[in-house]
Every structure is written in structure tokens, then in C-alpha cells.
Coordinates of C-alpha atoms (C1' of nucleotides) in Angstrom, one line a residue:
Chain C
X23 CA 0.0 0.0 0.0
X24 CA 2.9 2.4 0.6
X25 CA 4.6 1.3 -2.6
X26 CA 5.0 3.8 -5.4
X27 CA 2.9 1.9 -7.9
X28 CA -0.1 1.8 -5.6
X29 CA -0.5 5.5 -5.4
X30 CA -3.9 6.4 -6.7
X31 CA -4.0 7.8 -10.2
X32 CA -3.8 11.6 -9.9
X33 CA -7.0 12.5 -11.6
X34 CA -9.3 10.0 -10.1
X35 CA -10.6 12.3 -7.4
X36 CA -11.8 14.8 -9.9
X37 CA -13.7 12.0 -11.5
X38 CA -15.5 11.2 -8.3
X39 CA -16.3 14.7 -7.4
X40 CA -17.3 16.0 -10.7
X41 CA -18.2 13.3 -13.1
X42 CA -20.4 11.2 -11.0
X43 CA -22.3 14.2 -9.8
X44 CA -22.9 15.6 -13.2
X45 CA -21.5 18.9 -12.6
X46 CA -22.6 21.7 -14.9
X47 CA -20.0 23.5 -17.0
X48 CA -20.4 26.6 -14.9
X49 CA -19.2 24.9 -11.8
X50 CA -16.7 22.4 -13.3
X51 CA -13.2 22.6 -12.0
X52 CA -11.9 22.3 -15.6
X53 CA -13.8 25.4 -16.6
X54 CA -10.6 27.5 -16.9
X55 CA -9.1 24.9 -19.3
X56 CA -12.1 24.0 -21.3
X57 CA -14.3 25.2 -24.0
X58 CA -16.7 27.5 -22.1
X59 CA -14.0 30.1 -21.7
X60 CA -15.2 33.4 -23.1
X61 CA -18.8 32.3 -23.4
X62 CA -21.7 34.3 -21.8
X63 CA -23.5 32.5 -19.0
X64 CA -26.7 32.1 -21.0
X65 CA -24.7 30.6 -23.9
X66 CA -23.1 28.4 -21.4
X67 CA -26.4 27.0 -20.2
X68 CA -27.1 26.2 -23.9
X69 CA -23.8 24.4 -24.3
X70 CA -24.5 22.6 -21.1
X71 CA -27.5 21.0 -22.7
X72 CA -25.7 19.4 -25.6
X73 CA -22.9 18.0 -23.7
X74 CA -23.3 14.3 -22.9
X75 CA -21.5 13.3 -19.8
X76 CA -20.7 9.7 -20.6
X77 CA -19.8 7.0 -18.2
X78 CA -16.3 6.4 -17.3
X79 CA -13.8 4.1 -19.1
X80 CA -11.5 1.6 -17.5
X81 CA -7.9 1.1 -18.2
X82 CA -7.2 0.0 -21.8
X83 CA -10.8 0.6 -22.9
X84 CA -11.0 2.5 -26.2
X85 CA -12.9 5.7 -26.5
X86 CA -13.1 5.3 -30.2
X87 CA -11.2 3.3 -32.8
X88 CA -9.4 4.4 -36.0
X89 CA -11.7 4.5 -39.0
X90 CA -14.9 4.6 -37.0
X91 CA -17.3 7.3 -38.2
X92 CA -16.8 10.7 -36.6
X93 CA -19.6 11.7 -34.3
X94 CA -18.2 13.6 -31.4
X95 CA -15.3 15.4 -30.0
X96 CA -14.4 14.4 -26.4
X97 CA -13.0 16.4 -23.6
X98 CA -11.1 14.5 -20.9
X99 CA -12.8 15.0 -17.6
X100 CA -10.6 12.8 -15.5
X101 CA -7.9 10.3 -16.0
X102 CA -5.7 10.1 -19.1
X103 CA -5.7 8.9 -22.7
X104 CA -3.3 8.1 -25.5
X105 CA -4.0 8.2 -29.2
X106 CA -2.2 6.0 -31.7
X107 CA -2.0 5.7 -35.4
X108 CA -0.9 2.5 -37.1
X109 CA 1.4 2.3 -40.1
X110 CA 1.8 -1.0 -42.0
X111 CA 3.1 -4.3 -40.5
X112 CA 1.7 -3.4 -37.1
X113 CA 4.0 -0.5 -36.3
X114 CA 2.1 2.0 -34.2
X115 CA 2.9 5.6 -33.3
X116 CA 1.6 7.1 -30.1
X117 CA 0.5 10.5 -31.4
X118 CA -0.4 12.1 -28.1
X119 CA -1.3 11.9 -24.4
X120 CA -4.4 13.7 -23.2
X121 CA -5.2 15.0 -19.7
X122 CA -8.2 16.6 -18.2
X123 CA -9.5 19.6 -20.1
X124 CA -7.8 18.5 -23.3
X125 CA -9.7 17.6 -26.5
X126 CA -9.6 14.3 -28.4
X127 CA -10.8 13.5 -31.9
X128 CA -10.5 16.9 -33.6
X129 CA -8.5 15.5 -36.4
X130 CA -11.6 13.6 -37.5
X131 CA -13.6 16.7 -38.5
X132 CA -12.2 16.9 -42.0
X133 CA -12.3 13.2 -42.9
X134 CA -15.4 12.5 -40.9
X135 CA -13.8 9.4 -39.5
X136 CA -11.4 9.0 -36.6
X137 CA -7.9 8.9 -37.8
X138 CA -6.5 7.4 -34.6
X139 CA -7.5 5.1 -31.8
X140 CA -8.0 6.6 -28.3
X141 CA -7.4 4.4 -25.3
X142 CA -7.8 5.2 -21.6
X143 CA -4.5 4.8 -19.7
X144 CA -6.3 4.5 -16.4
X145 CA -9.9 4.8 -15.2
X146 CA -11.0 7.9 -16.9
X147 CA -14.1 9.9 -17.9
X148 CA -14.9 12.3 -20.7
X149 CA -17.5 14.9 -21.8
X150 CA -18.9 14.1 -25.2
X151 CA -19.6 17.0 -27.6
X152 CA -21.7 15.7 -30.5
X153 CA -20.3 17.6 -33.4
X154 CA -23.5 18.1 -35.3
X155 CA -25.2 19.7 -32.3
X156 CA -22.1 21.7 -31.7
X157 CA -22.5 23.1 -35.2
X158 CA -26.2 23.9 -34.8
X159 CA -25.5 25.8 -31.6
X160 CA -22.4 27.3 -33.1
X161 CA -24.4 29.1 -35.7
X162 CA -26.0 31.1 -32.9
X163 CA -22.8 31.3 -30.8
X164 CA -19.9 32.4 -33.0
X165 CA -17.8 32.6 -29.8
X166 CA -18.1 28.9 -29.4
X167 CA -16.8 28.3 -32.9
X168 CA -13.9 30.6 -32.3
X169 CA -13.1 28.7 -29.1
X170 CA -13.2 25.4 -31.1
X171 CA -10.8 26.8 -33.7
X172 CA -8.5 28.0 -31.0
X173 CA -8.4 24.5 -29.5
X174 CA -7.7 23.0 -32.9
X175 CA -4.9 25.6 -33.4
X176 CA -3.4 24.8 -30.0
X177 CA -3.2 21.1 -30.9
X178 CA -1.7 22.0 -34.3
X179 CA 1.0 24.0 -32.7
X180 CA 1.9 21.4 -30.1
X181 CA 2.0 18.8 -33.0
X182 CA 4.5 21.0 -34.8
X183 CA 6.7 21.1 -31.7
X184 CA 6.5 17.3 -31.6
X185 CA 7.8 17.3 -35.1
X186 CA 10.8 19.2 -34.0
X187 CA 11.3 16.7 -31.2
X188 CA 11.0 13.7 -33.4
X189 CA 13.0 15.1 -36.3
X190 CA 15.8 17.1 -34.6
X191 CA 16.2 16.2 -30.9
X192 CA 18.6 13.6 -29.3
X193 CA 17.2 10.9 -27.1
X194 CA 18.2 12.9 -24.0
X195 CA 16.5 16.1 -25.2
X196 CA 13.4 14.1 -26.1
X197 CA 13.2 12.7 -22.6
X198 CA 13.8 16.1 -21.0
X199 CA 11.2 17.7 -23.2
X200 CA 8.7 15.1 -22.4
X201 CA 9.1 15.4 -18.6
X202 CA 9.0 19.2 -18.8
X203 CA 5.9 19.1 -20.9
X204 CA 4.2 16.8 -18.4
X205 CA 5.3 19.0 -15.5
X206 CA 3.8 22.1 -17.1
X207 CA 0.5 20.3 -17.9
X208 CA 0.2 19.0 -14.4
X209 CA 0.9 22.5 -13.0
X210 CA -1.7 24.0 -15.3
X211 CA -4.2 21.6 -13.8
X212 CA -3.4 22.7 -10.3
X213 CA -1.1 19.8 -9.4
X214 CA 2.5 19.8 -8.4
X215 CA 4.9 20.6 -11.2
X216 CA 7.5 18.4 -9.6
X217 CA 5.8 15.3 -8.2
X218 CA 3.4 13.3 -10.3
X219 CA 2.5 9.8 -11.5
X220 CA 3.1 8.6 -15.0
X221 CA -0.1 7.1 -16.3
X222 CA 1.6 5.6 -19.3
X223 CA 4.0 2.7 -19.6
X224 CA 7.7 3.0 -20.6
X225 CA 6.7 1.5 -23.9
X226 CA 4.2 4.2 -24.6
X227 CA 6.7 6.9 -23.7
X228 CA 9.4 5.3 -25.9
X229 CA 7.0 4.9 -28.8
X230 CA 5.7 8.5 -28.5
X231 CA 9.2 9.9 -28.5
X232 CA 10.5 7.7 -31.3
X233 CA 12.8 5.7 -29.1
X234 CA 13.3 2.1 -27.9
X235 CA 12.0 1.1 -24.4
X236 CA 15.5 0.3 -23.4
X237 CA 16.7 3.8 -24.3
X238 CA 14.0 5.3 -22.2
X239 CA 14.9 3.1 -19.3
X240 CA 18.6 3.9 -19.6
X241 CA 17.9 7.6 -19.9
X242 CA 15.7 7.6 -16.8
X243 CA 18.6 5.9 -15.1
X244 CA 21.0 8.6 -16.2
X245 CA 18.8 11.5 -15.3
X246 CA 18.4 9.9 -11.9
X247 CA 22.2 9.5 -11.5
X248 CA 22.6 13.1 -12.4
X249 CA 20.1 14.0 -9.7
X250 CA 17.7 15.7 -12.1
X251 CA 14.8 13.5 -11.3
X252 CA 13.9 10.7 -9.0
X253 CA 11.9 7.7 -10.3
X254 CA 10.1 5.0 -8.4
X255 CA 8.1 2.9 -10.8
X256 CA 5.5 5.3 -12.2
X257 CA 6.0 8.1 -9.7
X258 CA 8.3 10.9 -10.8
X259 CA 9.9 13.6 -8.7
X260 CA 11.6 16.4 -10.6
X261 CA 14.6 17.5 -8.5
X262 CA 16.0 20.1 -10.8
X263 CA 13.4 21.4 -13.2
X264 CA 15.6 24.2 -14.4
X265 CA 18.4 21.9 -15.4
X266 CA 15.9 19.7 -17.1
X267 CA 14.5 22.7 -19.1
X268 CA 18.1 23.5 -20.3
X269 CA 18.3 20.0 -21.6
X270 CA 15.3 20.4 -23.8
X271 CA 17.2 21.9 -26.7
Chain G
X29 CA 16.8 26.6 -71.7
X30 CA 16.2 22.9 -72.3
X31 CA 17.9 21.9 -69.1
X32 CA 15.8 20.4 -66.4
X33 CA 16.4 23.1 -63.9
X34 CA 15.3 25.8 -66.2
X35 CA 11.7 24.5 -66.5
X36 CA 9.3 27.2 -65.3
X37 CA 8.0 26.6 -61.8
X38 CA 4.7 24.7 -62.1
X39 CA 2.4 27.1 -60.5
X40 CA 3.6 30.3 -62.1
X41 CA 1.0 30.3 -64.9
X42 CA -1.8 30.3 -62.4
X43 CA -0.2 33.3 -60.8
X44 CA -0.2 35.2 -64.0
X45 CA -3.7 34.3 -65.0
X46 CA -5.4 34.6 -61.7
X47 CA -3.5 36.7 -59.2
X48 CA -2.6 39.6 -61.4
X49 CA -6.1 39.9 -62.7
X50 CA -7.7 39.9 -59.2
X51 CA -10.0 37.0 -59.9
X52 CA -13.0 36.7 -57.6
X53 CA -13.4 33.6 -55.5
X54 CA -16.3 32.5 -57.7
X55 CA -14.2 32.2 -60.7
X56 CA -10.9 31.1 -59.1
X57 CA -9.4 27.9 -60.4
X58 CA -8.7 27.0 -56.8
X59 CA -12.3 27.2 -55.8
X60 CA -12.6 23.5 -55.5
X61 CA -9.7 23.3 -53.1
X62 CA -10.3 26.5 -51.1
X63 CA -12.5 27.9 -48.4
X64 CA -15.6 28.8 -50.4
X65 CA -16.6 25.2 -50.8
X66 CA -20.1 24.9 -49.4
X67 CA -20.9 28.6 -49.2
X68 CA -23.9 30.1 -50.8
X69 CA -23.1 32.6 -53.6
X70 CA -24.2 35.6 -51.7
X71 CA -22.0 34.6 -48.7
X72 CA -19.3 34.1 -51.2
X73 CA -19.6 37.7 -52.4
X74 CA -19.2 38.8 -48.8
X75 CA -16.2 36.6 -48.3
X76 CA -14.8 38.0 -51.4
X77 CA -14.8 41.5 -49.9
X78 CA -12.6 40.6 -46.9
X79 CA -10.0 38.8 -48.8
X80 CA -6.9 40.8 -49.5
X81 CA -5.1 39.7 -52.6
X82 CA -1.6 40.6 -51.7
X83 CA 1.2 41.1 -54.1
X84 CA 3.4 38.2 -55.0
X85 CA 6.5 37.1 -53.1
X86 CA 9.8 36.2 -54.6
X87 CA 12.0 33.2 -53.8
X88 CA 13.2 33.2 -50.2
X89 CA 11.0 36.1 -49.2
X90 CA 9.1 35.4 -45.9
X91 CA 5.4 35.7 -45.7
X92 CA 5.7 36.0 -41.9
X93 CA 8.3 35.3 -39.3
X94 CA 8.1 33.3 -36.1
X95 CA 6.8 35.3 -33.1
X96 CA 5.3 38.0 -35.2
X97 CA 1.8 39.0 -34.0
X98 CA -0.9 36.9 -35.7
X99 CA -3.1 38.9 -38.1
X100 CA -4.1 36.8 -41.0
X101 CA -4.3 33.3 -42.3
X102 CA -3.0 32.9 -45.9
X103 CA -4.1 30.7 -48.7
X104 CA -1.4 29.9 -51.3
X105 CA -2.6 31.1 -54.7
X106 CA 0.4 30.2 -56.7
X107 CA 3.9 29.0 -56.1
X108 CA 5.0 27.1 -53.0
X109 CA 6.0 27.8 -49.4
X110 CA 7.8 26.1 -46.6
X111 CA 7.3 26.6 -42.9
X112 CA 10.1 26.1 -40.3
X113 CA 10.3 26.1 -36.5
X114 CA 13.7 26.5 -34.8
X115 CA 14.9 24.7 -31.8
X116 CA 17.9 25.8 -29.8
X117 CA 21.4 26.2 -31.3
X118 CA 20.1 27.0 -34.7
X119 CA 18.6 23.7 -35.5
X120 CA 15.5 24.1 -37.7
X121 CA 12.7 21.8 -38.6
X122 CA 10.8 22.2 -41.8
X123 CA 7.3 21.6 -40.6
X124 CA 5.5 21.7 -43.9
X125 CA 5.4 22.5 -47.6
X126 CA 2.4 24.4 -48.9
X127 CA 0.9 24.4 -52.4
X128 CA -2.0 26.4 -54.1
X129 CA -5.2 26.1 -52.1
X130 CA -3.5 25.2 -48.9
X131 CA -3.6 27.3 -45.7
X132 CA -0.7 28.8 -43.8
X133 CA -0.6 30.2 -40.3
X134 CA -3.5 28.4 -38.7
X135 CA -1.3 27.3 -35.8
X136 CA -1.1 30.9 -34.7
X137 CA -4.8 31.3 -33.8
X138 CA -4.4 30.0 -30.3
X139 CA -1.2 31.8 -29.4
X140 CA -2.0 34.9 -31.4
X141 CA 1.5 34.9 -32.8
X142 CA 3.0 32.9 -35.6
X143 CA 4.7 29.8 -34.3
X144 CA 6.8 29.3 -37.4
X145 CA 8.4 31.2 -40.3
X146 CA 6.9 30.9 -43.8
X147 CA 9.1 31.4 -46.8
X148 CA 8.4 31.3 -50.5
X149 CA 10.2 28.5 -52.3
X150 CA 9.7 30.2 -55.7
X151 CA 7.9 33.3 -56.9
X152 CA 4.5 32.9 -55.3
X153 CA 1.3 34.7 -54.3
X154 CA -1.2 34.3 -51.6
X155 CA -4.7 35.4 -50.6
X156 CA -4.7 37.0 -47.2
X157 CA -7.6 36.4 -44.8
X158 CA -7.6 38.9 -42.0
X159 CA -8.7 36.7 -39.0
X160 CA -10.6 39.4 -37.2
X161 CA -12.8 40.1 -40.2
X162 CA -13.1 36.4 -40.8
X163 CA -14.5 36.1 -37.3
X164 CA -17.0 39.0 -37.8
X165 CA -18.3 37.5 -41.0
X166 CA -18.2 34.1 -39.5
X167 CA -20.8 35.1 -37.0
X168 CA -23.3 35.6 -39.8
X169 CA -21.9 32.6 -41.8
X170 CA -21.6 29.5 -39.6
X171 CA -20.7 27.5 -42.7
X172 CA -17.6 29.5 -43.1
X173 CA -16.5 28.7 -39.6
X174 CA -17.2 25.0 -40.1
X175 CA -15.0 25.2 -43.3
X176 CA -12.2 26.8 -41.3
X177 CA -12.4 24.0 -38.7
X178 CA -12.4 21.5 -41.4
X179 CA -9.2 22.9 -42.8
X180 CA -7.6 23.0 -39.4
X181 CA -8.6 19.4 -38.9
X182 CA -7.1 18.4 -42.2
X183 CA -3.8 19.9 -41.3
X184 CA -4.0 18.2 -37.9
X185 CA -4.4 14.9 -39.4
X186 CA -1.6 15.3 -41.9
X187 CA 0.6 16.4 -39.1
X188 CA -0.2 13.2 -37.2
X189 CA 0.8 11.2 -40.3
X190 CA 4.0 13.1 -40.4
X191 CA 4.6 12.0 -36.8
X192 CA 4.3 8.4 -37.9
X193 CA 6.8 9.2 -40.7
X194 CA 9.3 10.9 -38.4
X195 CA 8.9 8.4 -35.5
X196 CA 8.5 5.1 -37.2
X197 CA 9.6 5.0 -40.8
X198 CA 12.9 4.1 -42.4
X199 CA 14.7 6.5 -44.6
X200 CA 13.5 4.7 -47.7
X201 CA 9.9 4.7 -46.5
X202 CA 10.2 8.4 -45.7
X203 CA 11.3 9.3 -49.2
X204 CA 8.6 7.2 -50.8
X205 CA 6.0 8.7 -48.6
X206 CA 7.2 12.1 -49.5
X207 CA 7.1 11.5 -53.2
X208 CA 3.7 9.9 -53.1
X209 CA 2.3 12.8 -51.1
X210 CA 3.6 15.3 -53.6
X211 CA 2.3 13.3 -56.4
X212 CA -1.2 13.2 -54.9
X213 CA -1.2 16.9 -54.2
X214 CA -0.1 17.8 -57.7
X215 CA -2.8 15.5 -59.1
X216 CA -5.5 17.2 -56.8
X217 CA -4.5 20.5 -58.4
X218 CA -5.0 19.2 -61.9
X219 CA -1.4 18.5 -62.7
X220 CA 0.4 15.3 -63.7
X221 CA 0.7 12.9 -60.8
X222 CA 3.9 11.5 -62.4
X223 CA 5.8 14.5 -63.7
X224 CA 6.5 17.5 -61.7
X225 CA 9.1 20.0 -60.4
X226 CA 10.5 20.0 -56.9
X227 CA 10.3 23.5 -55.7
X228 CA 12.3 22.8 -52.6
X229 CA 16.0 22.0 -52.2
X230 CA 17.4 18.6 -51.2
X231 CA 18.3 20.2 -47.9
X232 CA 14.7 21.2 -47.3
X233 CA 13.5 17.7 -48.1
X234 CA 16.1 16.1 -45.8
X235 CA 15.3 18.4 -43.0
X236 CA 11.5 17.9 -43.3
X237 CA 11.9 14.1 -43.3
X238 CA 14.4 14.0 -40.4
X239 CA 17.3 12.9 -42.6
X240 CA 20.7 14.1 -43.8
X241 CA 21.0 15.7 -47.2
X242 CA 23.4 12.9 -48.2
X243 CA 20.9 10.3 -47.3
X244 CA 18.3 12.0 -49.5
X245 CA 20.8 12.2 -52.4
X246 CA 21.7 8.5 -52.1
X247 CA 18.1 7.4 -51.7
X248 CA 17.1 9.4 -54.9
X249 CA 20.0 7.6 -56.5
X250 CA 18.7 4.2 -55.4
X251 CA 15.1 4.8 -56.4
X252 CA 16.4 5.8 -59.7
X253 CA 18.6 2.7 -60.1
X254 CA 15.5 0.6 -59.2
X255 CA 13.6 2.4 -62.0
X256 CA 10.9 3.8 -59.6
X257 CA 11.5 7.4 -60.5
X258 CA 13.7 9.5 -62.8
X259 CA 15.3 12.6 -61.5
X260 CA 17.0 15.4 -63.3
X261 CA 17.9 18.2 -60.9
X262 CA 14.6 19.4 -59.7
X263 CA 12.4 17.6 -62.2
X264 CA 10.8 14.3 -61.1
X265 CA 9.2 11.6 -63.2
X266 CA 7.6 8.8 -61.3
X267 CA 8.0 5.7 -63.3
X268 CA 6.3 3.2 -61.0
X269 CA 3.8 4.9 -58.7
X270 CA 2.4 1.7 -57.4
X271 CA 5.7 0.3 -56.4
X272 CA 6.4 3.6 -54.7
X273 CA 3.2 3.4 -52.8
X274 CA 4.1 -0.1 -51.6
X275 CA 7.3 1.3 -50.2
X276 CA 5.5 3.9 -48.0
X277 CA 5.0 1.4 -45.1
Chain P
dT24 C1' 1.3 -20.0 -2.7
dG25 C1' 3.3 -20.8 -6.6
dT26 C1' 2.6 -19.6 -11.4
dT27 C1' 1.8 -16.9 -15.1
dT28 C1' 2.0 -12.7 -17.6
dG29 C1' 3.5 -8.2 -18.6
dC30 C1' 6.5 -4.5 -17.6
dA31 C1' 11.2 -2.7 -16.5
dT32 C1' 16.2 -2.8 -16.2
dT33 C1' 20.8 -4.0 -17.7
dG34 C1' 24.5 -5.7 -20.7
dA35 C1' 26.5 -7.0 -25.2
dT36 C1' 26.4 -6.3 -30.0
dC37 C1' 25.2 -4.3 -34.4
dC38 C1' 23.7 -1.3 -38.1
dA39 C1' 21.0 2.6 -40.5
dG40 C1' 21.9 6.6 -41.2
dG41 C1' 24.8 10.5 -39.7
dT42 C1' 29.2 13.0 -40.2
dC43 C1' 33.3 14.4 -42.7
dA44 C1' 35.6 15.4 -46.9
dA45 C1' 36.3 16.3 -51.7
dG46 C1' 34.5 17.1 -56.1
dA47 C1' 31.0 18.2 -59.6
dA48 C1' 27.3 20.8 -61.2
dC49 C1' 24.4 24.4 -61.1
dT50 C1' 23.1 29.6 -60.5
dC51 C1' 23.8 33.9 -59.6
dT52 C1' 26.3 38.4 -60.5
dG53 C1' 28.9 41.9 -62.8
Chain T
dC28 C1' 31.1 34.3 -69.6
dA29 C1' 34.4 34.2 -65.7
dG30 C1' 34.5 33.6 -61.1
dA31 C1' 32.1 32.9 -56.6
dG32 C1' 28.8 31.0 -54.1
dT33 C1' 25.6 27.4 -53.5
dT34 C1' 23.7 23.0 -53.8
dC35 C1' 24.2 18.2 -55.1
dT36 C1' 26.6 13.8 -55.3
dT37 C1' 29.7 10.2 -53.9
dG38 C1' 32.9 7.7 -51.0
dA39 C1' 34.9 6.4 -46.4
dC40 C1' 34.2 6.2 -41.8
dC41 C1' 31.8 6.4 -37.3
dT42 C1' 28.3 6.5 -33.7
dG43 C1' 23.8 7.0 -31.3
dG44 C1' 20.5 4.4 -30.4
dA45 C1' 18.2 -0.1 -32.0
dT46 C1' 18.1 -4.9 -31.4
dC47 C1' 18.9 -9.1 -29.0
dA48 C1' 19.1 -11.6 -24.8
dA49 C1' 18.8 -12.5 -20.1
dT50 C1' 17.1 -11.3 -15.6
dG51 C1' 14.3 -8.9 -12.1
dC52 C1' 9.9 -7.7 -10.3
dA53 C1' 5.2 -6.9 -9.3
dA54 C1' 0.3 -7.4 -10.0
dA55 C1' -3.3 -10.9 -11.3
dC56 C1' -4.7 -15.4 -11.1
dA57 C1' -5.9 -20.1 -9.9

DNA sequence: TGTTTGCATTGATCCAGGTCAAGAACTCTG
DNA sequence: CAGAGTTCTTGACCTGGATCAATGCAAACA
């Protein structure tokens, strides 16, 4: 019970408090990170009506599969997800990790079918935004559309940064960048920037960064030897965030 | 004059015919590829008013620089562009190439400043869409907003595919994927799928694919030896598109 | 309680593709 | 059209990180 790997997933409490009680957008703790930002409160009430608060998913359960017809965009409410695209002969690329307040499935708007598979990394829940209804309401609420574009744009720009990472960074820089990015995202969500749990496996991390699992393992070892981080299974303590940031390249 | 490298850039004719005569959206040859798709003709007339048809750019001239305040989204009208992001110590990643009908600058909506630098690869011209005015009009034209989202989504999904390329593909697969993608894009624009000019340098290609220039050069050589393509400076002839597609992985 | 199954670490070896170096070919400029 | 950059190609060599292999370790099961 006191072992590192038994620590409760970070975002589970949120799930209990907010998901299970069907909290309205107005009083959701994710408000600040989510779509409603910039909407008037009467618009908000409207938006609230079209959001489906779906039941929670358990570890490894998929939210949607690649090629399935596009119906909804999802906002992570609690837990964490990964998305993957598969190339031929079974090779897969983990294209992203998603935390509360982040949007999944936006790359399906154009093609009208999901381009990737989204899987829960731990017990998680989402808000579902049926896209058709979003469009209907959007006609009367241009601010909502602009918000949506803004979210799309945000993901676009983080994807471009990932291209730099995959195309130009060394293994060490990749690892540092990954840890710093996690740290910032946890902080944005009101959690510690220096102590958190990894919800994904070493394999997922390696895959996402374009490395082999062994390399990730060795690199974690080295960062630990250098006293930049401390690792115990899935729990991470960043001991020198500044040094880590310098390593990002 | 008869040498391969002196062949006129592919999209220059379009520039002459359409840009310099200030063609309206309704009668633009790019109509099918561009924003207006799905708009009513009176909406189209409105849209037409807010589009600024800017003068053309010459080779190496930048359309915008990284960090500059976001004002407009641009649609390539003729020519070709590349976008780059720079990491530390001068390393740069070419994040994309853009051809007529494609949008540049969408990753700046969220941050309100351009995240990359856009440079013309040859004499080129663009349509400028001032984003503020686009928003104003969007309020009355929800279809326009949806179109914009769709374009954003399209770029998102092609970026995800680029992640697979950078993270999981071999050098040969990368080259094949690149050529096939160019081929398809030229075809979509009504040009030959098997004969075209590269508007970018070997260096740009290498950088974009996460390879060294030398590797690109050798790979071009090998593809040529294997009779899949023929190369003469910047002019490409695809001799076996199907085989090339099989190589994409 | 031992067994299975999946994840993580560690060491030894290997190779795809990077780096370095030297020419060749092209492209600009005056 | 000569000369000076560039950009491209080709060869020789090297290395970062992949792959292979063995072991450790913890949760899940029967």
C-alpha cells in the first residue's frame, strides 16, 4: 500500500467529485481549461444541454477506434488517454497523451472518421460533444466556434513542436522535453509541477518519442544518476526542473 | 533553356492568370480546393470582400516570421512555401510545404503569434484572410466557420501522419511517402501525378523528413537505379507509382 | 502459494543513417 | 562568360541508439 505503484491515479478524485455528480459546465473545475472560456453565461447554459456526460472508461478501454465514423469530440474530464495511429506491419505511433481539459478527436472533423485510436491509460471519464449539435449551436454562438478553432490551433502548434522533437532532438533532449511538458501540464491543472505519476508505460513513452523502451529506461537511469529526477516505478519527482529545461534543446 | 532546372515553376502560370487579374473567389481555379466550398453565392460575395489579394513574393522572401503577431491566415494562390520552426542552437525543422489552395498560419490562432516562419520557395502569391474580419463574418456565416475548422482538422491529421513518418519509418519509406504525397497533391491540383518539379531543395526535403542531405541524395539515386523514379535536378518523373506506394509502409 | 504474464532494467552487440571530406554541377552576378 | 557562391553527389568512416538476450519484479490469477 505504501509502494510507489499503488498510489492512486492523480485525476481520479476529480472523476469522483465532478463526473459522478454531473456537474454543470459553470461549476466544473476544468472550466478554466475547457471550451466555455469566453462564453456568456446564457450561452453556457445552452452548451451545457448538448454535452453528454458519458460514463467512465476503465484502463485500456478505447474511447473510439481508428476509421470509426466521426460523431463527437471528447474532452477529458478525469484520467488520461493516449491516441495511436498505425502504419503498416503493425507499427504504431503514439501521437499524443491527453489530460483533463484536453480535446480528443479533432483530427476527424475533416475526414469525418477518426484517424486514430484513443485508449484510456487509467480509469477515466470524458465529456462528449456531439459535433452536429455543436455546429447547430455554433451558428447562434460564434464565440463557441472561435473557441473550437482556438483549440484546434493549439493542438496544431503542439504537434509542430512534436515534429521538432521527433526530427531534430537527441534521445536525452526528447526525454527532458517530455518530462518538462508533463510537468507544465500538471501544473496548469493545479497539481504539483515536480511530483506526479506517469499514467503511461515506458513502452508508450518510448513509442511516442521515437525511441526504444531500453533507451527510455537507460535515460531515466542517467537522469536519476545526475540528480535531475527521482523515479520509483510510475512516480516521478523532478529534482532540478531548471536543469531539465536546459536539456530540452 | 532545355535543361531540367530551367523549366518554369509549375504554378507560375496560375499566378499570371489569376492573381494579377484579381479574380473573384467565384471564378478562381482553386475554388474546389479552397475555403468557399459549401458557401452560398451571396455569402461568397461577402467573403470576397474581406480577402486581400496581396502582391506576390519572390523566392526566399518570408510571408511572416516566427513570433510576429498573428493577423491573417494565408491561402497559397500560386507557387509554394515552406514553414520552419527553430529549436535551440540554430537547429531548424521544416514543418511543412504548402501548395496552391493550402492554408498557412493556422497554428497561430491559439497563441495569437505565428509559431513558425513561412518562406516562399519560388515566386509565389497568396490570398490574405484577416482573421478578425473572418470572425466578424463568421458570426453571420456559420458555414464559413465550419469550413475553417475542417481545414484546421485536415492539417492536424496530416501532421499526425508526419509524426508516424518521423517516428517510425525508415529513410526509404520516408522518401517514398514524400514523393507519393507530392504526387497526390499535384494531381489534386489538376497537374500530372507522375511528372513535376520539386520547388524545394534537397536540404529542405532532408530536413523535413528528419534525414541528412546525403541520405536523400543516395536514396534518390537508389530509387532511380530501381527504376521507380527518374530525376533530373529538380524535375521528377515517377515511373512506378504503385511500387512507390508499396514502399511507404 | 506458486505460477503466469506483462513491464522494466541492464549488458553486449550491431547497423542505419549521420558526419566528414572532396568534387562536380548548377546559379547567380557583374 | 568568368568567377564565386551554392547545392548536389559520392565515398569512407563512425556513432547513437536499435536490437537481441537475459534477468528482475510486481500485479493478477488459480
